[in-house]
Structure formats: structure tokens, C-alpha cells
């Protein structure tokens, strides 16, 4: 299914996004120099004894793009395509994202180039613990706080928390977010990204006068972000007609039964073969006439070659960087309303922030408080971005970048340069 992905370099895309917004803002050269580049990049060797007795050396990364507004924050990805450039791009987007939702974090990202689907739990645990010990000098609750991303989860975070805590000699839950509840995780963190995506879709539908009830939806990627967004849209009465994951795509013109699809995926690990649906090809999902398209898989899935086929009215970027700049231009000229990633999927890091606050205070909140605060943060950020979009007549992506970059620029200008 990876055939739909373009080879565009995610870091080039991140830099192009930055320059476009900085140009519109008239950002001066010195401030650009201060905030554009990553502060710290660490590449580590991760030797792991595999179940067959052989040692395999993986390569891991942790990039801290910015700590200007607070500790660096960002997920850890396990995927065969992980590269330093990809991690740099994702870390850069985290900086602007945290600033867009105005939480006191900078941006970071980590990853290991590996194929987790071919590894046992034991191999994954040993790899995670060795990687943690390799990046340990630069992470910590006040310094850099990892979280789950593609093919990592709350169990991965538990191993990181345990490795870090054993080295320091006492339990330090605040070193990661997205932990299991029993270790100081937050209620609502698991579904936070999907909930945040949903809140921004509600705002976009209101702005465009599209009723959510009965709206048609296609979702590319059915993991944490995609499946929970689909569930919330289903609950709101939208018709989720097509869903894909790395194994295949399924379609039902009357709407898929999302709770049943989630149940099947949890049992067999794929959406392929869902009984009440017909199989379609990945490019057919992207070209589906629908109100809302939710790319929730990987970067660059919509690009120069397939962008013009998209027939959605709204694109809600649950994934990071799903559109290349070429696709952006094509879709903008077609009048598609794009909710950009650094706004759309910021619910995950927002509840990560809530989790970190709760860990630091040793005081835990109720789920309804978390959902309410999250919805408020997401809708405030949407309104802030929409205002810039309308006032400056720029795309929603440029508007979101202007908001995020502007807040980081202001912080760096006030802090000044050391020494
Ligand atoms: P996940 O591992 O839970 O799910 C990823 C899904 O994408 C899987 O269903 C996988 O099968 C599918 N997939 C992979 N390649 C595909 C392809 N070519 N076509 C269709 N489907 C494909 O990961 P996730 O946490 O849901 O992350 C998905 C995206 O959302 C990533 O871009 C991630 O950076 C972004 N994101 C996630 C969070 C979070 O809190 N989980 C927060 C912000 C952004």
C-alpha cells in the first residue's frame, strides 16, 4: 500500500513551509537563523540481541528542534523509513504545533529505523531500553519528553519510563507521556489526537456550513489517530465510507460500521477483509468524492501526481506532513479547505501536556475535565488560525505556521542570544 507515498524529503517540505510563512510575516534574517534549525541532533547505535541469538544493530535518532518556550516535546517512531531528515522535519513541526496550541513546550522527535511488525515483544523491549539508555543524557521531564508515534504505544512509553527511572534510582513518570494510566498516564491521552482532529473538523464544518451529520468521510490510516477520528465522526452521524491501513482499503457507500471495524482490526491487525465492505485500491480512496478526507498514515501520501484526483471539500491532516507543497498548491487552487497538521493533530501533544502537568503535581484530573480543556484549546487555536487565514488572505497552512513561528520568534527575541 506504500505505493501512494511520494519520495519528497519531509525536511525539505518543513523548510519550505517555514520559509513561506516567514516571508509573509516579513521575519528578519537574524530571528530566522535563531529559530529555523534544530538545536540538537543525536544519532545512536542500538545493538539488540535478537531472539535467534544474533545481534542486530539498529540506528536511532533524537532531534530537539527547539527548547525556547519550554522542554522539547515529541513522539518516537519505529518504522523502516525512519531517517534523520524525517525526524528533523517532525521535530520542527512539533515546535510550531506546540506554539499554535500555546502550550509551554518546544519541539522534538525520535525514531528508530526498524520494522516493528517483524519483531517480537522481547526484541522490541530490548531495543527500546537500549535506545533509551543511549538518549538518556538529553531527555528528562524538564528537558525533553518523548511520547508515542507511529508503531510505538503506551507499553513502549512504560519501558522508557522504567529504564530512565532505574538509572536515576526513583520513579520519574514525567519523563514520557502517553504512558499507561497505572504509571501516571492521563485519562483521555489515548484518544486525544483523534478528539482534537474531530474538534477542528467540527470548526471547519461550521465555517463552511457543512452539516457533520450525514457528511461523507474517507480515512487513510487506521491506527490511533485515524481510527479514533473515524469513531468520533461515526458517533456524530457522519458516513465513513472508506478506510485504509497498510494492508488494504475497504469501502461501503452507505457507511462502514466503524466500531465493528475497530473491533476486527484489534483482533486481526488489519482492515482488509472486513465483511460489510468491498475492497478498493489506495488511489481510489484518495480520489473518493467526499466531504472530509482524513489522511492519518504517513508523510507525503498526497503529492503532485495524485493531488489533482482528490475530490474532498475538507482535508483534516491527522498525520504529520501528509501533503507535499505541490499537492498543497493543487488543492488550494481547487478550493479545498485544509486543516493543517500542526493545528489538526495537536490534540495529542495538548493532552500530553495535561499528563505532564498532572505528573508534576501528582494530582490527576477526571476525563470530562480533560475533554473539555482539550476541546477549548483546539477550538481556540482553530479560531486563531482562521483569523490569520482570513485577515492575511493566506492558506490555512501558512496561517498556522505564522501563528506558531510568530510565538517562537517573540520568545526568542525576548530571551535574546546567549552569551
Ligand atoms: P499508528 O501506528 O497507530 O497507525 C498508523 C496507521 O497507518 C496504521 O493503521 C497503518 O497500517 C497505517 N498505514 C501505514 N502506511 C500506510 C499507507 N501507505 N496507506 C494507508 N495506511 C497506512 O500511528 P498513529 O499514532 O495513528 O500516527 C499516524 C499519523 O498521525 C502519523 O503521521 C503521526 O505522526 C500522526 N500523529 C499521531 C499522534 C498520536 O498521538 N498518535 C499525534 C499527532 C500526530
XYZ file of C-alpha atoms and ligand atoms in Angstrom:
463
model
C 0.000 0.000 0.000
C 3.029 2.254 0.249
C 2.871 2.870 -3.492
C 0.867 6.048 -2.872
C 3.737 7.708 -0.990
C 5.926 10.289 -2.761
C 9.684 10.357 -2.237
C 9.625 14.065 -1.275
C 12.041 14.788 1.562
C 9.981 15.694 4.631
C 12.651 18.071 5.908
C 12.668 19.993 2.613
C 8.888 20.253 2.972
C 9.219 21.541 6.562
C 11.783 24.133 5.454
C 9.605 25.244 2.534
C 6.616 25.629 4.902
C 8.783 27.687 7.256
C 10.096 29.989 4.527
C 6.632 30.578 3.045
C 5.245 31.680 6.412
C 8.365 33.645 7.422
C 8.263 35.536 4.091
C 4.621 36.580 4.581
C 5.453 37.624 8.160
C 8.480 39.614 6.988
C 10.527 37.798 9.650
C 14.032 39.272 9.894
C 17.108 37.245 8.962
C 18.546 37.074 12.482
C 15.365 35.683 14.024
C 15.143 33.127 11.208
C 18.698 31.998 11.960
C 17.792 31.611 15.628
C 14.631 29.541 15.250
C 14.779 27.670 11.955
C 17.391 24.973 12.655
C 17.367 22.109 15.201
C 19.165 22.866 18.479
C 20.487 19.331 18.971
C 20.604 16.123 16.922
C 21.688 12.801 18.349
C 22.252 9.640 16.278
C 22.777 6.454 18.252
C 23.669 2.844 17.546
C 21.223 0.433 19.152
C 22.622 -3.119 19.296
C 19.980 -5.693 20.195
C 20.259 -9.418 20.838
C 17.543 -10.889 18.629
C 15.556 -13.968 19.593
C 17.696 -16.161 17.313
C 20.836 -15.213 19.266
C 22.274 -12.874 16.616
C 22.990 -9.229 17.344
C 21.377 -6.646 15.105
C 22.492 -3.030 15.245
C 19.669 -0.562 14.678
C 20.117 3.187 14.219
C 18.112 5.588 16.374
C 17.693 9.358 16.486
C 16.518 12.070 18.839
C 16.285 15.587 17.483
C 15.477 18.594 19.664
C 14.409 21.348 17.336
C 13.586 23.970 19.967
C 13.501 24.461 23.715
C 12.880 28.205 23.534
C 9.365 28.078 25.046
C 9.878 25.068 27.360
C 11.060 21.445 27.386
C 11.343 19.847 23.943
C 8.411 17.530 23.248
C 7.668 14.922 20.623
C 6.974 11.307 19.829
C 9.138 8.312 18.989
C 8.532 6.437 15.760
C 9.514 2.864 14.864
C 9.371 2.377 11.095
C 11.607 1.083 8.266
C 11.549 4.553 6.623
C 12.765 6.488 9.676
C 15.714 8.722 8.718
C 17.458 11.691 10.290
C 15.757 14.052 7.819
C 12.329 12.659 8.651
C 12.976 13.037 12.388
C 14.283 16.615 11.860
C 11.108 17.506 9.938
C 8.827 16.006 12.577
C 10.760 17.786 15.367
C 10.443 21.116 13.533
C 6.681 20.664 13.111
C 6.391 19.872 16.843
C 7.871 23.280 17.708
C 5.301 25.187 15.661
C 2.499 22.819 16.768
C 3.104 23.398 20.498
C 3.173 27.126 19.828
C -0.059 27.009 17.761
C -1.940 25.497 20.707
C 0.062 27.758 23.036
C 1.410 25.127 25.414
C 4.800 25.772 27.069
C 6.808 23.182 25.149
C 9.366 23.228 22.373
C 9.664 20.565 19.680
C 11.484 17.244 19.417
C 11.100 13.872 17.737
C 12.803 10.498 17.864
C 12.800 7.288 15.938
C 14.485 4.007 15.174
C 14.847 2.609 11.673
C 13.347 -0.835 12.149
C 10.419 -2.990 11.122
C 8.481 -3.472 14.369
C 5.959 -5.766 12.666
C 8.734 -8.342 12.202
C 9.992 -8.109 15.794
C 8.861 -9.997 18.907
C 7.782 -8.185 22.099
C 11.068 -9.191 23.706
C 13.104 -7.723 20.830
C 11.051 -4.520 20.922
C 11.557 -4.200 24.673
C 15.334 -4.737 24.450
C 15.595 -2.276 21.555
C 13.529 0.349 23.402
C 15.545 0.025 26.608
C 18.893 0.235 24.800
C 17.715 3.243 22.757
C 16.507 4.922 25.971
C 19.861 4.449 27.639
C 21.558 5.930 24.553
C 19.415 9.093 24.529
C 19.159 9.281 28.334
C 21.591 12.203 28.762
C 19.341 14.514 26.751
C 15.845 13.502 27.905
C 14.045 14.257 31.176
C 10.845 15.861 32.491
C 12.345 19.362 32.355
C 14.406 18.765 29.218
C 12.817 16.574 26.574
C 9.730 14.393 26.974
C 9.052 11.569 24.454
C 5.589 10.197 23.585
C 4.158 7.533 21.247
C 4.092 7.946 17.463
C 3.777 5.506 14.562
C 4.165 1.891 15.789
C 5.001 2.861 19.368
C 2.422 2.852 22.165
C 1.844 3.105 25.918
C 3.861 -0.102 26.504
C 6.855 1.468 24.713
C 6.490 4.511 26.995
C 6.354 2.251 30.073
C 9.691 0.665 29.065
C 11.250 4.101 28.535
C 9.914 5.358 31.879
C 11.215 2.253 33.671
C 14.673 2.390 32.053
C 15.025 6.096 32.831
C 13.754 5.682 36.401
C 16.011 2.683 37.158
C 19.030 4.694 36.030
C 18.095 7.685 38.204
C 17.119 5.498 41.192
C 13.488 6.568 41.678
C 10.234 6.651 39.684
C 10.063 9.563 37.240
C 6.746 9.292 35.385
C 7.064 12.786 33.852
C 9.885 11.671 31.517
C 7.339 10.400 28.979
C 3.681 10.974 28.151
C 1.245 8.528 26.633
C 2.020 6.124 29.499
C -0.400 3.528 30.854
C -2.805 5.073 33.418
C -1.335 2.830 36.144
C 2.055 4.565 35.722
C 0.801 8.147 35.857
C -0.692 8.342 32.377
C -3.588 10.685 31.743
C -7.160 9.735 31.101
C -8.007 10.727 27.554
C -4.430 10.628 26.188
C -5.038 7.571 24.013
C -7.895 9.215 22.138
C -6.534 12.786 22.367
C -5.250 13.124 18.810
C -8.489 11.811 17.302
C -10.553 14.034 19.604
C -8.512 17.062 18.614
C -8.880 16.214 14.912
C -12.613 15.902 15.472
C -12.834 19.302 17.240
C -11.103 21.012 14.298
C -13.358 19.196 11.790
C -16.384 20.478 13.724
C -14.989 24.033 13.444
C -14.250 23.650 9.717
C -17.725 22.270 9.011
C -19.286 25.161 10.904
C -17.154 27.658 8.980
C -18.068 26.083 5.632
C -21.714 25.414 6.588
C -21.356 21.660 6.037
C -23.573 19.632 8.400
C -21.475 16.955 10.088
C -24.466 14.648 10.345
C -24.558 12.803 7.032
C -21.191 14.185 5.844
C -19.177 11.615 3.891
C -15.679 10.754 5.085
C -12.644 8.794 3.860
C -9.853 7.907 6.289
C -6.359 6.888 5.175
C -4.571 5.055 8.015
C -6.485 3.264 10.751
C -4.190 3.389 13.773
C -4.521 5.555 16.847
C -5.204 8.870 15.090
C -7.290 7.535 12.177
C -9.480 5.019 13.990
C -10.452 7.353 16.831
C -11.213 10.205 14.439
C -13.368 7.775 12.427
C -15.162 6.593 15.575
C -15.998 10.158 16.683
C -17.210 11.085 13.198
C -19.318 7.914 13.129
C -20.772 8.822 16.559
C -21.609 12.316 15.241
C -23.631 10.798 12.412
C -21.095 11.216 9.599
C -20.857 8.436 6.996
C -17.323 7.000 6.942
C -17.426 5.387 3.511
C -13.763 4.350 3.061
C -10.910 3.369 5.356
C -7.413 2.080 4.657
C -4.402 0.786 6.512
C -1.083 -0.631 5.353
C -2.812 -3.907 4.398
C -5.650 -2.593 2.233
C -8.670 -0.333 1.739
C -12.346 -1.031 2.369
C -15.402 0.804 1.066
C -19.126 0.860 1.721
C -21.166 3.584 0.044
C -23.705 3.506 2.903
C -21.018 3.991 5.535
C -18.797 1.463 7.320
C -19.670 0.243 10.790
C -16.657 1.809 12.496
C -16.980 0.166 15.961
C -17.054 -3.244 14.252
C -14.122 -2.352 12.019
C -12.102 -1.231 15.068
C -13.001 -4.487 16.800
C -11.902 -6.542 13.791
C -8.635 -4.585 13.467
C -7.908 -5.140 17.172
C -8.369 -8.888 16.690
C -6.625 -9.499 13.355
C -4.474 -6.382 12.897
C -5.931 -5.280 9.549
C -8.992 -3.748 7.889
C -8.627 -5.888 4.795
C -11.402 -8.475 4.503
C -13.992 -6.528 6.558
C -17.232 -8.372 5.707
C -19.626 -5.470 5.127
C -17.403 -3.744 2.594
C -15.773 -4.090 -0.787
C -12.028 -3.794 -1.323
C -10.743 -0.739 -3.202
C -7.274 0.481 -4.162
C -5.367 3.198 -2.230
C -5.639 5.711 -5.073
C -9.410 5.142 -5.194
C -9.707 6.118 -1.532
C -7.862 9.378 -2.128
C -9.996 10.145 -5.182
C -13.256 9.374 -3.372
C -15.879 12.133 -3.731
C -16.479 13.021 -0.079
C -16.899 15.951 2.274
C -13.937 15.131 4.522
C -10.699 13.294 3.747
C -8.580 12.385 6.784
C -5.012 11.370 5.928
C -3.875 9.613 9.128
C -0.923 7.495 7.972
C 2.473 8.890 6.973
C 4.106 11.885 5.252
C 3.795 12.734 1.554
C 0.862 10.473 0.768
C -0.792 13.247 -1.287
C 1.589 14.722 -3.826
C 1.960 16.234 -7.297
C 0.910 13.017 -9.050
C -2.282 12.244 -7.127
C -3.297 15.652 -5.696
C -5.492 16.630 -8.617
C -7.546 13.429 -8.179
C -8.644 14.424 -4.659
C -12.342 15.356 -4.575
C -12.839 16.118 -0.873
C -14.083 19.516 0.375
C -12.093 19.394 3.611
C -8.756 17.699 4.285
C -8.128 17.141 8.001
C -4.440 16.327 8.433
C -4.404 13.848 11.301
C -0.999 12.677 10.041
C 2.069 14.866 10.074
C 3.078 16.197 6.665
C 0.667 14.131 4.513
C 0.624 16.767 1.732
C 3.676 17.865 -0.212
C 3.890 21.586 -1.107
C 2.999 20.645 -4.724
C -0.189 18.938 -3.506
C -0.934 21.961 -1.333
C -0.814 24.242 -4.369
C -3.043 21.942 -6.438
C -5.625 21.565 -3.683
C -5.635 25.221 -2.790
C -6.333 26.117 -6.408
C -9.257 23.666 -6.288
C -10.636 25.442 -3.196
C -10.186 22.508 -0.812
C -10.209 23.636 2.828
C -7.125 22.194 4.545
C -6.854 21.874 8.320
C -3.051 21.746 8.560
C -1.286 19.093 10.636
C 0.244 21.467 13.182
C -3.283 22.536 14.096
C -5.363 19.456 13.264
C -3.415 16.790 15.167
C -2.255 18.977 18.071
C -4.714 17.278 20.446
C -2.157 14.553 21.164
C 0.505 16.906 22.423
C -2.088 19.007 24.237
C -3.194 16.076 26.391
C 0.470 15.070 26.715
C 0.944 18.494 28.261
C -2.002 17.825 30.601
C -0.394 14.476 31.506
C 2.940 16.129 32.271
C 1.219 18.779 34.432
C -0.633 16.050 36.355
C 2.598 14.052 36.846
C 4.445 17.135 38.092
C 1.614 17.943 40.523
C 0.908 14.298 41.478
C -2.745 15.227 41.105
C -4.948 13.618 38.465
C -7.913 15.043 36.622
C -11.195 13.486 35.557
C -11.756 12.516 31.924
C -14.544 15.045 31.424
C -12.225 17.902 32.542
C -9.581 16.728 30.084
C -12.012 16.520 27.163
C -13.420 19.950 27.974
C -9.998 21.594 28.244
C -8.829 19.833 25.066
C -11.842 20.961 23.067
C -11.323 24.518 24.325
C -7.624 24.526 23.347
C -8.322 23.079 19.885
C -11.204 25.422 19.079
C -9.282 28.482 20.316
C -6.322 27.503 18.119
C -8.619 26.912 15.135
C -10.180 30.375 15.564
C -6.711 31.986 15.902
C -5.502 30.315 12.700
C -8.715 31.052 10.789
C -8.431 34.736 11.744
C -4.920 34.962 10.249
C -6.098 32.991 7.176
C -8.915 35.480 6.550
C -7.099 38.677 7.527
C -3.927 37.984 5.540
C -5.576 36.056 2.721
C -3.101 33.178 3.116
C -3.662 29.419 3.163
C -4.604 27.762 6.450
C -1.150 26.111 6.467
C 0.686 29.399 6.137
C -1.645 30.915 8.745
C -0.910 28.111 11.245
C 2.817 28.427 10.609
C 2.601 32.201 11.041
C 0.916 31.741 14.402
C 3.402 29.108 15.643
C 6.535 30.712 14.215
C 5.399 34.122 15.462
C 5.094 32.889 19.055
C 8.516 31.201 18.958
C 10.057 34.294 17.332
C 8.621 36.518 20.053
C 10.030 34.238 22.777
C 13.492 34.132 21.213
C 13.557 37.885 20.705
C 12.687 38.482 24.368
C 15.184 35.877 25.622
C 17.989 37.233 23.430
C 21.094 35.294 22.468
C 23.439 33.564 24.928
C 26.210 34.500 25.788
P -0.338 4.151 14.279
O 0.877 3.329 14.215
O -1.270 3.937 15.424
O -1.173 3.989 12.917
C -0.656 4.190 11.646
C -1.661 3.613 10.650
O -1.287 3.965 9.331
C -1.749 2.096 10.697
O -3.095 1.709 10.631
C -1.015 1.670 9.423
O -1.464 0.420 8.946
C -1.393 2.803 8.513
N -0.561 2.972 7.340
C 0.782 2.963 7.227
N 1.147 3.179 5.940
C 0.004 3.341 5.234
C -0.296 3.606 3.866
N 0.643 3.788 2.968
N -1.605 3.723 3.489
C -2.594 3.584 4.392
N -2.360 3.344 5.701
C -1.092 3.219 6.113
O 0.138 5.673 14.204
P -0.614 6.974 14.685
O -0.118 7.305 16.046
O -2.055 6.859 14.425
O 0.060 8.042 13.688
C -0.458 8.269 12.380
C -0.062 9.667 11.952
O -0.587 10.585 12.926
C 1.445 9.927 11.916
O 1.725 10.847 10.904
C 1.720 10.552 13.264
O 2.898 11.332 13.273
C 0.478 11.391 13.415
N 0.203 11.800 14.781
C -0.066 10.888 15.748
C -0.298 11.339 17.046
C -0.631 10.388 18.160
O -0.867 10.858 19.291
N -0.706 9.100 17.939
C -0.252 12.694 17.343
C -0.008 13.604 16.309
C 0.220 13.134 15.041
